[in-house]
Amino acid sequence: MKNFKDKILEKLIMSEGKPVSGEELAHEFSVSRSAIWKHIRALRDEGYSIDSSTNIGYSLTGTPDSLTPGGIKAGLKTNIIGKNIQYFKETESTNIIAREMAGSVEEGTVVIAESQTGGRGRLGRKWLSPEGGIWLSIILKPGIQPLYAPRITLMAGVSAAKAIRSLGLPAKIKWPNDILINGKKVCGILTEIEAEIDMIEYCVVGIGIDANVDTESFPEEIRDNSTSLKKELGHEINRVDFVQKLLSEFEALYLKFQKDEFPSILEEWRTMSATIGEWVKITTQSKTIYGEAIGVDNEGALILETDEGKLEKIVAGNCEHLRKP
Ligand code: BT5
């Protein structure tokens, strides 16, 4: 449910700068004009520029470059994903917050932050999350067995790659969870699940995108392998528009996923894959394998053909693209 503040903001955004009278707002939401005024003040505190004049009403003259729920929800056309958005200016990790609240909120709740102080990658790695990026976690309750969780990561990868492609950038997916532009990482995905033996209780899909981030300021070892949407496009993006696009793509795929249409999602994954056809080095907890990535199976496991012509199936591990020998 949108709160009044979000509803007022939506109304102001939709009227595209034309004034909306306080009386009209008060009437539409059945609240007093002073309650409307209180919400307008709160919106101004969040950085929205709102002109007010006694006889004409309120008009929106400027929006902050922030990912506040009201801005994202205005015009968001999803039914599940992003109906509830929890916003933080700064937090340790949106995945941590999402895991803490997952039991008590509805499916599709999104936790989003302007910056993270302890952003998390896989296997205890760190994820740099300065201001200007998009750091969000989506809570899902898909009612599937834990064995199928990797499908959710692939699905999230497809949604992020499609959203980035909609900007005209050649996003590709490196197995299992990196989105690359021209070989450099622009987005990472961390899926965490809480499960009983035979059923996932909830799943938190963390998506990190270097949107308007200066990757030049990253430590050297990360700088050379990463890029940002801003850098690739040569200008900043509107992060609110991008998040709306991402959540819409995510929901469309999730609905397919729930209708047992995962094969079509996998097909999209394959067409955007940067890994299939590459020579790769895979490091798992127990071994290192070299070979040619020849495909992914229905569970999202990578299929390798080793130098000896043996087929290996990799369910989880680190993947490095190598030059062909
Ligand atoms: C990932 O891990 O790629 C998953 C990243 C998920 C981040 C999101 S942000 C919202 C949510 N909340 C969180 O706390 N996490 C999720 P992995 O495949 O392990 O890659 C981590 C590696 O990527 C690091 O070891 C660095 O080499 C590199 N890296 C770190 N920060 C980066 C960044 N901002 N952009 C590009 N590469 C980065």
XYZ file of C-alpha atoms and ligand atoms in Angstrom, residues 93-95 116 118-122 125-128 135-137 177-178 185 188-190 206-208 210 218 222 226, ligand 1:
67
model
C 23.898 -4.291 3.370
C 20.418 -4.382 1.850
C 20.661 -8.193 1.812
C 26.239 0.397 1.735
C 29.375 -3.482 4.207
C 28.114 -4.505 0.773
C 28.451 -8.264 0.311
C 29.560 -10.348 -2.622
C 29.566 -14.133 -2.751
C 33.766 -11.152 -0.668
C 33.177 -7.423 -0.406
C 31.001 -5.368 -2.735
C 31.895 -1.681 -3.060
C 22.008 -1.354 -4.358
C 18.808 -3.279 -3.812
C 17.454 -6.585 -2.536
C 25.885 -13.887 -11.869
C 27.958 -11.085 -13.346
C 31.696 -5.982 -14.594
C 26.730 -8.382 -9.470
C 23.991 -10.551 -8.004
C 23.941 -12.296 -4.646
C 20.619 -8.733 -4.035
C 21.411 -6.763 -7.170
C 24.214 -4.206 -7.278
C 27.407 0.582 -10.854
C 37.899 1.864 -6.889
C 38.704 -3.873 -9.065
C 34.728 -2.899 -13.624
C 28.810 -10.342 -6.569
O 29.676 -11.084 -5.820
O 29.017 -9.940 -7.680
C 27.517 -10.034 -5.848
C 27.347 -8.580 -5.557
C 25.981 -8.286 -4.991
C 25.859 -6.859 -4.509
C 24.462 -6.533 -4.060
S 24.251 -4.838 -3.767
C 22.728 -5.096 -3.010
C 22.885 -6.347 -2.175
N 23.400 -6.066 -0.871
C 24.610 -6.612 -0.671
O 25.264 -6.510 0.385
N 24.972 -7.299 -1.766
C 23.978 -7.235 -2.799
P 30.996 -11.739 -6.374
O 30.689 -12.518 -7.626
O 31.566 -12.472 -5.222
O 31.910 -10.524 -6.790
C 32.606 -9.767 -5.824
C 33.838 -9.191 -6.499
O 33.457 -8.167 -7.444
C 34.783 -8.507 -5.539
O 35.692 -9.414 -4.970
C 35.480 -7.474 -6.415
O 36.531 -8.079 -7.153
C 34.391 -7.092 -7.418
N 33.657 -5.869 -7.015
C 33.418 -5.383 -5.771
N 32.644 -4.295 -5.803
C 32.388 -4.059 -7.110
C 31.629 -3.076 -7.790
N 30.945 -2.125 -7.156
N 31.594 -3.144 -9.152
C 32.251 -4.108 -9.830
N 32.981 -5.065 -9.238
C 33.052 -5.055 -7.884
